[in-house]
Amino acid sequence: MSLTRRELLRASPVVAFGALSPGALLAAVVEQSTPMPDLSDWGQVRAQFPLDWSYSHFASFFLVSHPKPVSDALDAYRRALDHNPYLSLERAMFSGPEDNLLLAVATEVADYTGGTVDEVCLTGSTTESLALVYQGLTLEPGDEVLTTTHDHYSHHESIRLAAEKSGASMRKISLFEDSSRPDTADMIRRLQAAITPSTRVVGLTWVHSSSGIRLPIQEISAALKSRPNAPLLVVDGVHGLGSAEPKVAELGADFFCAGTHKWMFAPRGTGIIWAREESWARLRPTVPSFTDEEAYVAWMQDAAPATPTNARRMMPGGFEAFEHRWATAAAFAMHRKIGRERVAARIAELNGQIKDGLAEIPRVRVHTPRSPEFSAGVVTFEVEGVPTREVISQLLERRIVASGSPYANSQPRLAASLVNTPEEVEAAVGAVREIAGSA
Ligand SMILES: Cc1ncc(COP(=O)(O)O)c(C=O)c1O
């Protein structure tokens, strides 16, 4: 028997949609939403953010300030949910494709990532995405996950927890001695030399929040894939998504994990995993899905789904902050309107200005490669003789918000994004010059 979720709901006496024409609730939301503003100049883009402009924000990659198109969508969905929670949710989650908001979000995401809508899984953060992937892999005792010393806590811990549970092991190698002088061939050589017959997975980060380096993932992936029994490649891509130009589907990652609440400007508490159909089939879900009709129908029949795992089945279910999830589409639409090439070029230009400026200051060492090909929007540096905390606090005294990299060897970071201007960059570089000069 094959009953769809919709048919099951229709068969149920508790569901009475009769009074509403299809799509009425969501059409009302769309009607209330303001159209996407003109984003053709950077002043207009900057004006979308309700930031406190008495500061210069060089840490907005840490957590998004919701731009107006996103907060408008959030407000509209919140109003719809508050107005009629049950009917809004039923329409948005379980009715036909024309009303299905998760499908609408995944379609918008797929337009940006490349690939198809069936390759997109919506999650709550980079951390959750990584955990779902590593917990979902069927690792066994004797298997190894190879990663690097440069990755984030969330990535290392996702691997460690999955390895501990399965009896697999993890190992970290260094990809370079000096992050500011990237050498693709050397990074590939180091990885290739470290891979053993037990290496089932390689975990890497696209843009490092430790040094700002952007790894040549395409070249690395091509080298890994040329091996017999190629290990799977898991990429933490959070600081490349929305700041670098290449499309996710073209990177060569088997699993691409990213929060969308940083560079993409999607609501706080949102993220994605991207993978191809054959990669999804390798995973076992951890959290019951509310979006995979087949899992639900199988459960009604007291069975497990018979088909291979797919992106929908990996999507963590449970009722959530739906307005945040749904408004994700507005953020991706905003990026589409600005244009991915323009976004990447602007970020490269502003961060290039930071690197050029810092490079001229005696006693300042920049850890991020100068080349835009090997970097994106994060610049890390150090001021000789001045501890990281002191650099950040002296910048803050000048109303410049910088961050420290959250690693054992923490360094100051200036990350210019679409909310910044060349004048702000000049002032930030000038402030570092003063700090270095007075130390
Ligand atoms: C490289 C990297 N990965 C993962 C994370 C965690 O991201 P999320 O907050 O989306 O879980 C961060 C945090 O900024 C990060 O820098």
GROMACS .gro file of C-alpha atoms and ligand atoms in nm, residues 61-62 124-128 130 152 154-155 205 207-209 236 238-239 258-259 261-262 270 406-407 413, ligand 1:
model
   42
   61PHE     CA    1   3.100   3.664   0.978
   62PHE     CA    2   3.069   3.534   1.335
  124GLY     CA    3   2.053   2.427   1.212
  125SER     CA    4   2.426   2.511   1.186
  126THR     CA    5   2.764   2.400   1.060
  127THR     CA    6   2.811   2.207   1.383
  128GLU     CA    7   2.487   2.016   1.339
  130LEU     CA    8   2.909   1.803   1.057
  152HIS     CA    9   3.747   2.414   1.398
  154SER     CA   10   3.301   2.164   1.577
  155HIS     CA   11   3.471   1.961   1.306
  205THR     CA   12   3.789   2.312   0.596
  207VAL     CA   13   3.819   2.872   0.442
  208HIS     CA   14   4.001   2.839   0.774
  209SER     CA   15   3.884   3.057   1.061
  236ASP     CA   16   3.340   2.240   0.648
  238VAL     CA   17   3.098   2.778   0.632
  239HIS     CA   18   3.338   3.065   0.561
  258ALA     CA   19   2.791   2.495   0.634
  259GLY     CA   20   2.594   2.727   0.854
  261HIS     CA   21   2.378   3.228   0.941
  262LYS     CA   22   2.719   3.380   0.870
  270THR     CA   23   2.016   2.771   0.992
  406PRO     CA   24   3.889   3.049   1.869
  407TYR     CA   25   4.191   2.817   1.861
  413ARG     CA   26   4.104   3.873   1.293
  440LIG     C1   27   3.547   2.692   1.048
  440LIG     C2   28   3.426   2.690   1.136
  440LIG     N1   29   3.349   2.580   1.140
  440LIG     C3   30   3.239   2.572   1.216
  440LIG     C4   31   3.198   2.678   1.294
  440LIG     C5   32   3.072   2.667   1.374
  440LIG     O1   33   2.967   2.719   1.297
  440LIG     P1   34   2.816   2.710   1.342
  440LIG     O2   35   2.798   2.818   1.443
  440LIG     O3   36   2.737   2.734   1.219
  440LIG     O4   37   2.794   2.574   1.401
  440LIG     C6   38   3.274   2.796   1.294
  440LIG     C7   39   3.233   2.912   1.374
  440LIG     O5   40   3.249   3.026   1.339
  440LIG     C8   41   3.393   2.800   1.216
  440LIG     O6   42   3.472   2.909   1.216
   0.00000   0.00000   0.00000
